Short mmCIF file of C-alpha atoms and ligand atoms in Angstrom, two decimals:
data_model
loop_
_atom_site.label_atom_id
_atom_site.label_comp_id
_atom_site.label_asym_id
_atom_site.label_seq_id
_atom_site.Cartn_x
_atom_site.Cartn_y
_atom_site.Cartn_z
CA MET A 1 30.96 -201.76 -69.40
CA LYS A 2 28.21 -201.90 -66.78
CA ARG A 3 31.24 -202.81 -63.97
CA GLN A 4 33.12 -200.04 -65.12
CA VAL A 5 29.86 -197.52 -64.77
CA THR A 6 28.75 -199.39 -60.88
CA ILE A 7 32.73 -198.55 -59.78
CA LEU A 8 32.47 -194.61 -61.03
CA ILE A 9 28.99 -194.06 -59.32
CA ILE A 10 30.45 -195.49 -56.40
CA PHE A 11 33.40 -193.38 -56.28
CA ALA A 12 31.32 -190.35 -57.44
CA THR A 13 29.29 -190.94 -53.78
CA LEU A 14 32.09 -191.17 -52.13
CA ALA A 15 33.43 -188.04 -52.93
CA LEU A 16 30.29 -185.99 -52.24
CA TRP A 17 29.84 -187.98 -49.45
CA SER A 18 33.08 -186.54 -47.69
CA LEU A 19 32.65 -182.63 -48.65
CA SER A 20 29.10 -182.55 -47.35
CA PRO A 21 28.91 -181.71 -43.79
CA VAL A 22 25.27 -182.83 -43.19
CA VAL A 23 25.57 -186.56 -44.14
CA SER A 24 27.14 -187.57 -40.84
CA SER A 25 28.12 -186.67 -37.85
CA GLN A 26 30.81 -188.71 -38.43
CA SER A 27 32.30 -187.28 -41.33
CA THR A 28 33.08 -184.12 -39.94
CA ALA A 29 35.20 -186.35 -37.52
CA HIS A 30 37.48 -187.71 -40.28
CA HIS A 31 36.70 -184.36 -43.30
CA PRO A 32 35.61 -181.56 -41.30
CA PRO A 33 33.14 -179.52 -43.69
CA ALA A 34 35.15 -176.52 -45.55
CA LYS A 35 33.27 -174.18 -44.05
CA LEU A 36 33.88 -176.08 -40.00
CA ASN A 37 37.83 -175.36 -39.97
CA VAL A 38 39.24 -176.65 -36.69
CA LYS A 39 40.17 -173.52 -34.85
CA ASP A 40 39.54 -174.42 -30.76
CA GLU A 41 37.77 -176.70 -28.73
CA ASN A 42 34.78 -176.09 -30.27
CA GLU A 43 36.39 -176.83 -33.61
CA VAL A 44 34.42 -174.33 -35.13
CA ASP A 45 35.94 -171.65 -37.36
CA GLU A 46 34.62 -168.79 -36.74
CA THR A 47 36.37 -165.47 -36.20
CA LYS A 48 35.14 -162.75 -33.49
CA ALA A 49 33.25 -160.97 -35.84
CA HIS A 50 31.45 -163.78 -37.16
CA ARG A 51 30.62 -164.76 -33.29
CA ASP A 52 29.03 -161.59 -32.70
CA GLU A 53 26.84 -161.50 -35.47
CA ARG A 54 25.75 -164.85 -34.90
CA MET A 55 25.21 -163.75 -30.89
CA ARG A 56 24.08 -160.03 -31.99
CA TRP A 57 19.93 -161.05 -31.90
CA TRP A 58 20.51 -162.80 -29.04
CA ARG A 59 22.31 -160.56 -26.84
CA GLU A 60 20.27 -157.78 -27.50
CA ALA A 61 16.93 -160.17 -26.59
CA ARG A 62 17.71 -159.97 -23.30
CA PHE A 63 14.15 -161.65 -22.60
CA GLY A 64 13.43 -164.98 -23.44
CA MET A 65 10.11 -167.55 -21.70
CA PHE A 66 11.44 -170.98 -21.16
CA ILE A 67 8.27 -173.74 -21.42
CA HIS A 68 8.58 -177.16 -19.74
CA TRP A 69 5.68 -179.17 -21.06
CA GLY A 70 5.39 -182.97 -21.27
CA LEU A 71 4.08 -186.14 -19.75
CA TYR A 72 4.73 -185.21 -16.20
CA ALA A 73 2.31 -182.53 -16.44
CA VAL A 74 -0.52 -185.44 -16.16
CA PRO A 75 0.59 -186.34 -12.54
CA ALA A 76 1.55 -182.68 -12.13
CA GLY A 77 3.30 -183.34 -8.90
CA GLU A 78 1.26 -186.07 -7.10
CA TYR A 79 1.38 -190.09 -7.43
CA LYS A 80 -0.61 -192.64 -5.48
CA GLY A 81 -1.43 -189.43 -3.31
CA GLN A 82 2.17 -189.02 -3.23
CA ARG A 83 3.24 -184.93 -3.37
CA SER A 84 6.74 -183.62 -2.70
CA THR A 85 8.33 -180.55 -2.52
CA ARG A 86 10.50 -181.73 -5.50
CA ILE A 87 10.08 -180.05 -8.75
CA GLY A 88 7.40 -181.67 -10.57
CA GLU A 89 9.47 -182.93 -14.05
CA TRP A 90 11.28 -185.17 -11.63
CA ILE A 91 8.25 -187.14 -10.29
CA MET A 92 9.67 -190.22 -12.30
CA GLU A 93 12.38 -189.47 -10.01
CA TRP A 94 10.90 -188.61 -6.43
CA ALA A 95 8.70 -191.01 -6.72
CA ASN A 96 10.36 -194.02 -7.97
CA ILE A 97 8.20 -194.71 -11.28
CA PRO A 98 9.45 -197.59 -13.21
CA ARG A 99 9.19 -196.78 -17.05
CA VAL A 100 6.36 -199.02 -17.45
CA ASP A 101 3.89 -197.20 -15.28
CA TYR A 102 5.29 -193.45 -16.19
CA GLU A 103 4.87 -194.52 -19.55
CA LYS A 104 0.96 -194.70 -18.56
CA PHE A 105 0.54 -190.91 -18.51
CA ALA A 106 0.85 -190.81 -22.26
CA ALA A 107 -2.83 -192.06 -22.40
CA GLN A 108 -3.54 -189.17 -20.02
CA PHE A 109 -1.51 -186.30 -22.13
CA ASN A 110 -4.21 -185.00 -24.64
CA PRO A 111 -3.53 -180.81 -24.50
CA VAL A 112 -6.89 -180.14 -26.28
CA LYS A 113 -7.02 -176.84 -25.13
CA PHE A 114 -3.57 -175.99 -26.39
CA ASN A 115 -2.99 -173.21 -28.51
CA ALA A 116 0.05 -172.01 -30.15
CA ALA A 117 -0.87 -168.25 -30.73
CA ASP A 118 -2.21 -167.78 -27.18
CA PHE A 119 1.43 -169.37 -25.57
CA VAL A 120 3.16 -167.03 -28.36
CA ARG A 121 1.08 -164.13 -27.94
CA VAL A 122 1.43 -164.67 -23.79
CA ALA A 123 5.46 -164.26 -24.21
CA LYS A 124 5.06 -161.48 -26.65
CA ASP A 125 3.15 -159.23 -24.89
CA ALA A 126 5.61 -159.79 -21.46
CA GLY A 127 8.41 -158.32 -23.66
CA MET A 128 9.67 -161.87 -24.40
CA LYS A 129 12.00 -162.12 -28.01
CA TYR A 130 12.24 -165.70 -27.97
CA ILE A 131 10.80 -168.93 -26.71
CA VAL A 132 12.76 -171.96 -25.18
CA ILE A 133 10.41 -175.44 -24.89
CA THR A 134 11.20 -178.80 -23.58
CA SER A 135 11.82 -180.82 -26.74
CA LYS A 136 12.38 -183.58 -25.11
CA HIS A 137 12.84 -183.83 -20.78
CA HIS A 138 14.82 -186.04 -18.95
CA ASP A 139 11.96 -188.75 -18.85
CA GLY A 140 12.83 -189.22 -22.67
CA PHE A 141 9.16 -188.18 -24.41
CA ALA A 142 9.10 -186.15 -27.40
CA ILE A 143 6.76 -183.76 -27.13
CA TYR A 144 7.14 -183.27 -30.84
CA ASP A 145 6.40 -185.45 -33.55
CA SER A 146 9.65 -187.50 -33.89
CA LYS A 147 10.27 -190.26 -36.40
CA VAL A 148 13.22 -191.67 -34.50
CA SER A 149 11.13 -192.65 -31.19
CA SER A 150 7.70 -193.77 -31.13
CA TYR A 151 7.84 -192.11 -27.61
CA ASP A 152 6.43 -189.38 -28.82
CA ILE A 153 3.02 -186.90 -28.60
CA VAL A 154 1.96 -188.13 -32.22
CA ASP A 155 2.59 -192.10 -31.30
CA PHE A 156 1.94 -192.47 -27.73
CA THR A 157 -0.66 -190.04 -27.06
CA PRO A 158 -4.64 -189.47 -27.77
CA TYR A 159 -3.43 -185.82 -29.14
CA ARG A 160 -1.74 -187.55 -32.38
CA ARG A 161 -0.82 -184.04 -33.35
CA ASP A 162 2.20 -182.01 -32.92
CA PRO A 163 1.79 -178.90 -31.20
CA ILE A 164 5.62 -178.12 -31.59
CA LYS A 165 5.27 -177.79 -35.52
CA GLU A 166 1.98 -174.91 -34.52
CA LEU A 167 4.56 -173.36 -31.44
CA ALA A 168 7.37 -172.74 -34.01
CA ARG A 169 5.38 -171.63 -37.26
CA GLU A 170 3.35 -169.20 -34.38
CA ALA A 171 6.56 -168.05 -33.36
CA LYS A 172 8.11 -167.26 -36.64
CA LYS A 173 4.51 -165.55 -37.28
CA GLN A 174 4.78 -163.41 -34.63
CA GLY A 175 8.42 -162.06 -34.58
CA LEU A 176 9.63 -164.36 -32.17
CA LYS A 177 13.04 -166.71 -32.28
CA PHE A 178 11.88 -170.58 -31.44
CA CYS A 179 14.27 -172.50 -29.45
CA PHE A 180 14.71 -175.72 -27.92
CA TYR A 181 15.75 -177.68 -25.01
CA TYR A 182 17.04 -181.23 -25.46
CA SER A 183 17.87 -183.48 -22.08
CA ILE A 184 21.28 -185.64 -22.76
CA LEU A 185 19.99 -187.63 -19.76
CA ASP A 186 17.08 -190.29 -21.00
CA TRP A 187 15.17 -192.31 -18.21
CA HIS A 188 13.35 -194.15 -21.31
CA HIS A 189 15.90 -194.99 -23.32
CA PRO A 190 16.76 -198.69 -22.84
CA SER A 191 20.97 -197.50 -23.09
CA GLN A 192 20.60 -196.16 -19.67
CA TYR A 193 19.53 -197.75 -16.11
CA VAL A 194 19.89 -196.94 -12.67
CA ASP A 195 21.86 -198.62 -10.19
CA ALA A 196 20.75 -196.59 -6.28
CA PRO A 197 19.33 -198.68 -3.38
CA GLY A 198 15.85 -198.43 -3.20
CA LYS A 199 15.47 -197.66 -6.94
CA ASP A 200 13.59 -199.26 -9.80
CA PRO A 201 16.50 -199.94 -12.24
CA THR A 202 13.95 -198.06 -14.91
CA ALA A 203 12.59 -195.07 -12.60
CA GLY A 204 14.45 -191.88 -12.88
CA ASN A 205 17.30 -190.98 -11.28
CA ARG A 206 19.93 -187.90 -10.96
CA THR A 207 22.54 -190.05 -12.47
CA THR A 208 22.41 -193.02 -14.73
CA LYS A 209 24.57 -195.74 -15.66
CA MET A 210 25.40 -196.54 -19.13
CA LYS A 211 25.08 -199.82 -20.52
CA PRO A 212 28.23 -201.43 -21.64
CA GLY A 213 29.10 -200.71 -25.50
CA ALA A 214 25.70 -198.92 -25.75
CA LYS A 215 26.85 -195.08 -25.33
CA ALA A 216 27.55 -194.55 -29.29
CA GLU A 217 24.10 -196.12 -30.03
CA TYR A 218 23.09 -193.58 -27.75
CA ILE A 219 24.09 -190.73 -29.11
CA THR A 220 23.50 -191.88 -32.44
CA TYR A 221 19.78 -191.96 -31.45
CA MET A 222 20.53 -188.57 -30.04
CA LYS A 223 22.46 -186.79 -33.64
CA ALA A 224 19.11 -188.44 -35.06
CA GLN A 225 16.71 -186.74 -33.09
CA LEU A 226 18.52 -183.80 -32.92
CA ARG A 227 19.24 -183.64 -36.98
CA GLU A 228 15.10 -184.09 -37.30
CA LEU A 229 14.41 -181.16 -34.28
CA ILE A 230 16.64 -178.80 -36.42
CA THR A 231 15.85 -179.85 -40.10
CA ASN A 232 11.73 -179.92 -38.96
CA TYR A 233 12.02 -176.76 -37.01
CA ASP A 234 14.93 -174.68 -37.60
CA PRO A 235 15.38 -173.65 -33.80
CA ALA A 236 17.46 -170.29 -33.02
CA VAL A 237 19.24 -171.83 -29.81
CA LEU A 238 20.15 -175.72 -28.50
CA TRP A 239 19.64 -175.33 -24.84
CA PHE A 240 21.02 -178.50 -23.71
CA ASP A 241 20.71 -180.50 -20.30
CA GLY A 242 21.25 -183.18 -18.13
CA GLU A 243 24.93 -183.29 -19.19
CA TRP A 244 26.43 -184.39 -15.45
CA GLN A 245 26.33 -187.88 -15.91
CA ASP A 246 29.51 -189.21 -15.53
CA TRP A 247 29.73 -190.89 -18.61
CA TRP A 248 29.13 -188.07 -20.54
CA THR A 249 32.42 -185.91 -21.46
CA GLU A 250 34.06 -182.96 -22.68
CA GLU A 251 34.79 -184.57 -25.80
CA ASP A 252 31.62 -185.50 -26.39
CA GLY A 253 30.07 -182.49 -25.87
CA GLN A 254 32.30 -180.75 -28.40
CA ASP A 255 31.52 -183.76 -30.88
CA LEU A 256 27.67 -182.68 -30.32
CA TYR A 257 28.14 -178.85 -30.26
CA ARG A 258 30.56 -179.54 -33.93
CA PHE A 259 27.64 -182.12 -35.17
CA VAL A 260 24.80 -179.21 -34.38
CA ARG A 261 26.14 -176.18 -35.98
CA SER A 262 27.63 -178.60 -39.01
CA LEU A 263 23.92 -178.88 -39.49
CA LYS A 264 23.26 -175.24 -38.42
CA PRO A 265 26.01 -172.88 -38.56
CA ASP A 266 24.43 -169.94 -37.09
CA ILE A 267 22.60 -171.73 -34.60
CA ILE A 268 23.33 -170.85 -30.74
CA ILE A 269 24.17 -173.67 -27.84
CA ASN A 270 24.54 -173.53 -24.11
CA ASN A 271 27.50 -174.95 -22.10
CA ARG A 272 25.20 -177.85 -21.09
CA VAL A 273 26.36 -179.35 -24.28
CA GLY A 274 29.60 -179.99 -22.63
CA LYS A 275 30.80 -180.24 -18.67
CA GLY A 276 31.89 -176.44 -18.60
CA ARG A 277 28.71 -175.80 -16.12
CA GLN A 278 29.91 -175.13 -12.82
CA GLY A 279 26.51 -176.62 -10.70
CA MET A 280 23.89 -173.95 -10.21
CA ALA A 281 25.92 -171.36 -10.88
CA GLY A 282 26.24 -172.36 -14.53
CA LEU A 283 29.03 -170.47 -15.38
CA SER A 284 31.99 -172.71 -17.40
CA LYS A 285 34.83 -173.12 -15.17
CA THR A 286 38.10 -171.77 -16.20
CA ASP A 287 40.53 -174.30 -16.44
CA ARG A 288 40.31 -174.86 -20.16
CA LYS A 289 37.92 -173.76 -22.82
CA TYR A 290 34.75 -175.83 -22.51
CA SER A 291 32.22 -175.97 -25.39
CA GLY A 292 28.81 -174.07 -25.62
CA ASP A 293 28.48 -170.48 -26.58
CA PHE A 294 26.73 -168.99 -22.87
CA GLY A 295 26.87 -169.90 -18.90
CA THR A 296 23.10 -171.11 -17.57
CA PRO A 297 22.98 -170.02 -14.19
CA GLU A 298 19.85 -171.51 -12.42
CA GLN A 299 17.75 -170.08 -10.19
CA GLN A 300 20.31 -167.17 -8.88
CA ILE A 301 21.69 -164.00 -10.54
CA PRO A 302 25.80 -163.61 -10.51
CA ALA A 303 26.61 -161.34 -7.93
CA ASN A 304 28.21 -159.11 -10.01
CA GLY A 305 28.59 -158.02 -14.02
CA LEU A 306 30.47 -160.88 -15.94
CA PRO A 307 32.47 -158.27 -18.96
CA GLY A 308 32.58 -160.32 -22.09
CA ILE A 309 30.54 -163.33 -21.31
CA ASP A 310 27.44 -164.39 -22.71
CA TRP A 311 25.38 -165.82 -20.22
CA GLU A 312 21.31 -166.24 -19.13
CA SER A 313 19.96 -166.92 -15.95
CA CYS A 314 17.18 -169.49 -15.81
CA MET A 315 14.35 -169.18 -13.34
CA THR A 316 10.92 -170.66 -12.72
CA MET A 317 8.32 -168.08 -11.64
CA ASN A 318 6.76 -170.67 -8.53
CA THR A 319 9.18 -173.45 -7.29
CA THR A 320 9.02 -176.12 -10.49
CA TRP A 321 9.90 -175.87 -13.90
CA GLY A 322 6.74 -178.83 -15.10
CA TYR A 323 3.13 -178.02 -13.86
CA LYS A 324 2.38 -178.57 -10.14
CA PHE A 325 -1.35 -178.50 -9.31
CA TYR A 326 -0.36 -177.27 -5.62
CA ASP A 327 2.61 -175.12 -5.95
CA ASP A 328 1.43 -171.11 -5.47
CA GLN A 329 4.66 -170.18 -4.48
CA TRP A 330 4.79 -167.74 -7.29
CA LYS A 331 7.32 -164.74 -7.39
CA SER A 332 5.63 -161.40 -6.94
CA PRO A 333 5.62 -158.92 -10.47
CA GLN A 334 8.36 -157.08 -8.93
CA THR A 335 10.60 -159.86 -7.94
CA ILE A 336 10.33 -160.68 -11.71
CA ILE A 337 10.57 -157.12 -12.76
CA ARG A 338 13.39 -156.27 -10.73
CA ASN A 339 15.59 -159.77 -11.24
CA LEU A 340 15.19 -159.02 -15.58
CA ILE A 341 16.78 -155.60 -14.63
CA ASP A 342 19.27 -156.53 -12.15
CA ILE A 343 20.32 -159.51 -14.94
CA ALA A 344 20.26 -156.81 -17.47
CA SER A 345 22.50 -154.46 -15.13
CA LYS A 346 25.06 -157.41 -15.38
CA GLY A 347 25.23 -157.78 -19.24
CA GLY A 348 23.08 -160.86 -19.24
CA ASN A 349 19.48 -162.52 -20.25
CA TYR A 350 16.78 -163.68 -18.61
CA LEU A 351 14.86 -167.13 -19.24
CA LEU A 352 11.79 -166.69 -17.17
CA ASN A 353 9.60 -170.08 -17.18
CA VAL A 354 6.10 -171.28 -17.46
CA GLY A 355 4.89 -175.17 -16.84
CA PRO A 356 1.66 -175.71 -18.71
CA THR A 357 -0.85 -177.84 -17.79
CA SER A 358 -2.22 -181.33 -19.60
CA GLU A 359 -4.96 -179.61 -20.96
CA GLY A 360 -2.21 -177.50 -22.81
CA LEU A 361 -3.02 -174.34 -20.62
CA ILE A 362 -0.44 -171.91 -19.35
CA PRO A 363 -1.44 -171.07 -15.44
CA GLN A 364 -3.18 -168.54 -14.74
CA PRO A 365 -0.86 -166.90 -11.99
CA SER A 366 1.93 -167.36 -14.77
CA ILE A 367 -0.33 -165.21 -17.34
CA GLU A 368 -1.40 -162.09 -14.73
CA ARG A 369 2.33 -162.13 -13.99
CA LEU A 370 3.87 -161.66 -17.32
CA ALA A 371 1.11 -159.21 -18.42
CA ALA A 372 2.52 -157.06 -15.21
CA VAL A 373 5.96 -157.43 -16.62
CA GLY A 374 4.86 -156.29 -20.62
CA THR A 375 2.93 -153.76 -18.64
CA TRP A 376 6.39 -152.32 -17.20
CA MET A 377 8.23 -153.40 -20.57
CA ARG A 378 6.23 -151.43 -23.12
CA THR A 379 7.37 -148.04 -21.20
CA ASN A 380 10.40 -149.01 -20.16
CA GLY A 381 11.66 -151.92 -22.63
CA ASP A 382 14.08 -149.79 -24.35
CA ALA A 383 16.35 -149.76 -21.16
CA ILE A 384 16.81 -153.14 -21.08
CA TYR A 385 17.07 -154.44 -24.82
CA GLY A 386 20.42 -154.19 -26.50
CA THR A 387 21.49 -152.43 -23.36
CA THR A 388 25.00 -153.59 -21.85
CA ALA A 389 25.72 -153.90 -18.36
CA SER A 390 26.05 -150.94 -15.49
CA PRO A 391 28.79 -148.84 -16.15
CA PHE A 392 28.93 -148.04 -12.43
CA THR A 393 32.23 -150.24 -10.82
CA THR A 394 29.96 -150.15 -7.42
CA GLN A 395 26.46 -151.35 -7.05
CA LEU A 396 23.98 -148.27 -7.08
CA SER A 397 22.41 -148.32 -3.44
CA PHE A 398 18.47 -147.15 -4.77
CA GLY A 399 18.72 -149.63 -7.77
CA ARG A 400 20.27 -150.52 -10.83
CA ALA A 401 21.87 -149.11 -14.31
CA THR A 402 22.41 -150.23 -18.11
CA SER A 403 23.68 -148.33 -20.68
CA LYS A 404 23.37 -148.36 -24.57
CA GLY A 405 25.18 -145.26 -26.60
CA GLN A 406 25.22 -142.29 -25.21
CA ARG A 407 22.48 -142.78 -22.61
CA VAL A 408 22.60 -144.43 -19.34
CA TYR A 409 19.60 -146.15 -17.71
CA LEU A 410 18.93 -145.65 -14.24
CA HIS A 411 16.62 -148.05 -12.83
CA VAL A 412 15.08 -146.82 -9.50
CA PHE A 413 13.54 -149.52 -7.04
CA ASP A 414 14.20 -147.56 -3.46
CA TRP A 415 13.11 -143.81 -3.93
CA PRO A 416 14.89 -141.14 -2.60
CA ALA A 417 12.88 -139.32 0.20
CA GLY A 418 14.53 -135.56 -0.19
CA GLY A 419 13.47 -135.71 -4.01
CA LYS A 420 16.84 -135.45 -4.66
CA LEU A 421 18.38 -138.73 -6.14
CA GLN A 422 22.60 -139.34 -5.52
CA VAL A 423 24.38 -140.81 -8.79
CA PRO A 424 28.04 -141.47 -7.98
CA SER A 425 30.69 -140.35 -10.67
CA TRP A 426 31.64 -142.81 -13.46
CA GLY A 427 33.89 -140.89 -15.26
CA LYS A 428 31.42 -139.69 -17.87
CA ALA A 429 29.58 -135.65 -17.57
CA ILE A 430 25.73 -135.78 -18.66
CA LYS A 431 24.06 -133.20 -20.80
CA ARG A 432 20.46 -134.08 -20.15
CA THR A 433 18.53 -136.35 -17.88
CA TYR A 434 14.69 -137.21 -17.96
CA LEU A 435 12.22 -139.99 -16.57
CA MET A 436 11.44 -142.44 -19.17
CA THR A 437 7.51 -141.86 -19.03
CA ASN A 438 8.32 -138.01 -19.37
CA PRO A 439 11.36 -137.55 -21.73
CA ARG A 440 9.93 -134.03 -22.65
CA ALA A 441 10.48 -132.59 -19.09
CA ALA A 442 14.24 -132.25 -18.64
CA LEU A 443 14.62 -133.12 -14.75
CA LYS A 444 17.48 -130.20 -13.18
CA PHE A 445 20.29 -131.74 -12.12
CA SER A 446 24.22 -130.59 -10.64
CA GLN A 447 27.23 -132.59 -10.93
CA SER A 448 30.56 -133.03 -9.78
CA GLU A 449 33.94 -134.87 -10.00
CA ASN A 450 31.93 -136.65 -6.99
CA GLY A 451 29.02 -137.47 -9.09
CA LEU A 452 25.26 -136.55 -10.05
CA SER A 453 22.39 -134.72 -7.87
CA ILE A 454 19.41 -135.10 -9.65
CA ASP A 455 15.60 -133.29 -8.72
CA VAL A 456 13.22 -135.74 -9.05
CA PRO A 457 9.24 -136.00 -8.44
CA ALA A 458 8.41 -136.20 -4.86
CA ALA A 459 6.82 -140.11 -5.06
CA ALA A 460 7.95 -142.42 -7.26
CA PRO A 461 5.94 -142.88 -11.09
CA ASP A 462 6.70 -146.23 -11.28
CA PRO A 463 7.02 -148.17 -7.22
CA ILE A 464 8.26 -151.21 -8.37
CA ALA A 465 11.48 -149.65 -10.84
CA THR A 466 11.49 -145.92 -12.52
CA VAL A 467 13.57 -145.36 -15.11
CA ILE A 468 15.39 -142.36 -15.19
CA VAL A 469 17.61 -141.83 -18.49
CA LEU A 470 20.78 -139.71 -18.50
CA GLU A 471 22.06 -138.57 -22.02
CA THR A 472 26.04 -138.25 -21.58
CA ARG A 473 28.43 -136.05 -23.26
CA GLY A 474 30.44 -137.43 -25.97
O1 LIG B 501 16.70 -181.42 -13.74
C1 LIG B 501 16.80 -179.91 -14.80
C2 LIG B 501 15.34 -179.25 -14.59
O2 LIG B 501 14.41 -179.98 -14.59
C3 LIG B 501 15.22 -178.08 -15.38
O3 LIG B 501 15.00 -178.23 -16.39
C4 LIG B 501 16.31 -177.31 -15.24
C5 LIG B 501 16.55 -176.16 -15.78
O4 LIG B 501 17.42 -175.33 -16.03
N1 LIG B 501 17.42 -177.52 -15.30
C6 LIG B 501 17.71 -179.13 -15.00
C7 LIG B 501 18.46 -178.57 -13.04
O5 LIG B 501 19.74 -178.34 -13.51
#
C-alpha cells in the first residue's frame, strides 16, 4: 500500500513539473509552458497586439535614468596612482587588477549617505520615467542581496544592507518603473579566465575564455541570479550587456530571453541578450531575427528615424559610466536636452547615466544638469512623452519635430532672425499654431503647398529649445 502511494506522489509531481514554467528553464526546453508556444526566434508566443501592449509604457516614457554603481566607485578611476581616460567601471581591466586584489575594494564600499528617495526624486524631477541600475556589472559584484553569490553588498561589504530593495520600493512609491542591468561577462566567476598577453588570468579583460565544461554551470548561475532579481524586485526591463564573448551564442540569447519571459511574461528585454547588436551602433543586424525587444545604440544617436524599430540610446553625462572623481568633461544642459529631443524626433528613448560615489551620492554636476532638464521638461514634456518620430522627410534646418495625434511639435534650436519661421511642407495643413508656453496666444501663419511661414517673437523664449505647436486639420 505504502509503495503504491509513493509511486502516485512521484507521478503527480512529474505532471506538475512539466506544466509549470517557473520550475527551471530546462522545462521550457522540453515542455514549453502553455502560455509560451514556439512562434519565432524568440520562441515566445506573442501577437503584435500583445507586444504593443507590453511595450506601451516604455515607448511612451522616452526618458530614463541609467545607474552604474558598484565596487569600482571605490578606486573611482585611480589605482596605485594610475589614472586613465578609460571608463571607470573597467578599472579591473585597464589597471590589470587580479580578482583577489579587486575584492579588497568591497571592504571600503560603505554607502552610508545613500538615500533611495533622493535618487528617485532626482530622476523624477528630471522628467525620467524609469530607472535601470547595474545589479551586476562585468566585475561580477552583486549590488543587491544575492542568495546565489556571497560576492554581494550584504555579505561582502560593511554596508550589510540592500540598497536595491529600498530603490525598488521608492521607485514604485514615486511612480517610476524599476529595471535592471545585468552583465553576461563576469570577471569574478570561476568559469571564466583571461588569456591575453601581460594580463593576470583573473583580472578584467574585454574578452574572457570559458573553462572547458564550465559554461552550463555559469548559465545555471546566471539564471539563478536572474530568478532572484525578478522574483524579489519585479523589474520592468532586463538590460543585458557583455554579450560580445565568443562563448556566448545567439542560441544562448534566445534561451535566456525565453527563460526571463517565462518568469515574467510582460518584461522587456534589450537586444544585448543575444548576438544581434552591431557594436556601438547598437541596432540588430538584419540577416536573421535576433532575440531582444529593442536596439541599444551607445554614446551615439542614429542619423535618422527607424520606423517600426524600438530603440534606446544610452549615454554618459561625462565620459564614464562608473564614478571617476577626476572626470569633469560634463555635457552642457543644452547638449543633454537637445539629445533628448533629437532622439525622440527619431522615435527613440534616451537612457541617461549617473555614476554614484562609493558614499552613495549622485555627483553634484549630474544633479545640476538633471535639474536643468527637469525645468525644460516641466514646460515641454508633452512634446516628448508618448510622441512618435518627426513627420518631415528631411532634417529640419532649425531644429527637430515630434508628433502626437493631431499635433506636431517643432523644437526650435536656431531661432529665425527675421521673425518668420519657415517650415517645409509635410503633406498636412494646420488650423492653429502657438508657443508651448502660451497656448492661448495663436501665432499668425501662412501656408502653401511649399510649406508654412509662422510669425514668431523676435527673441527665442527658450534659447535651448523653444517648442511651437502645430494643430493639424483632420
Ligand atoms: O562595457 C560596458 C560599459 O561598461 C557600460 O556598461 C556600457 C553601457 O551601455 N556598456 C558596455 C560597453 O558597451
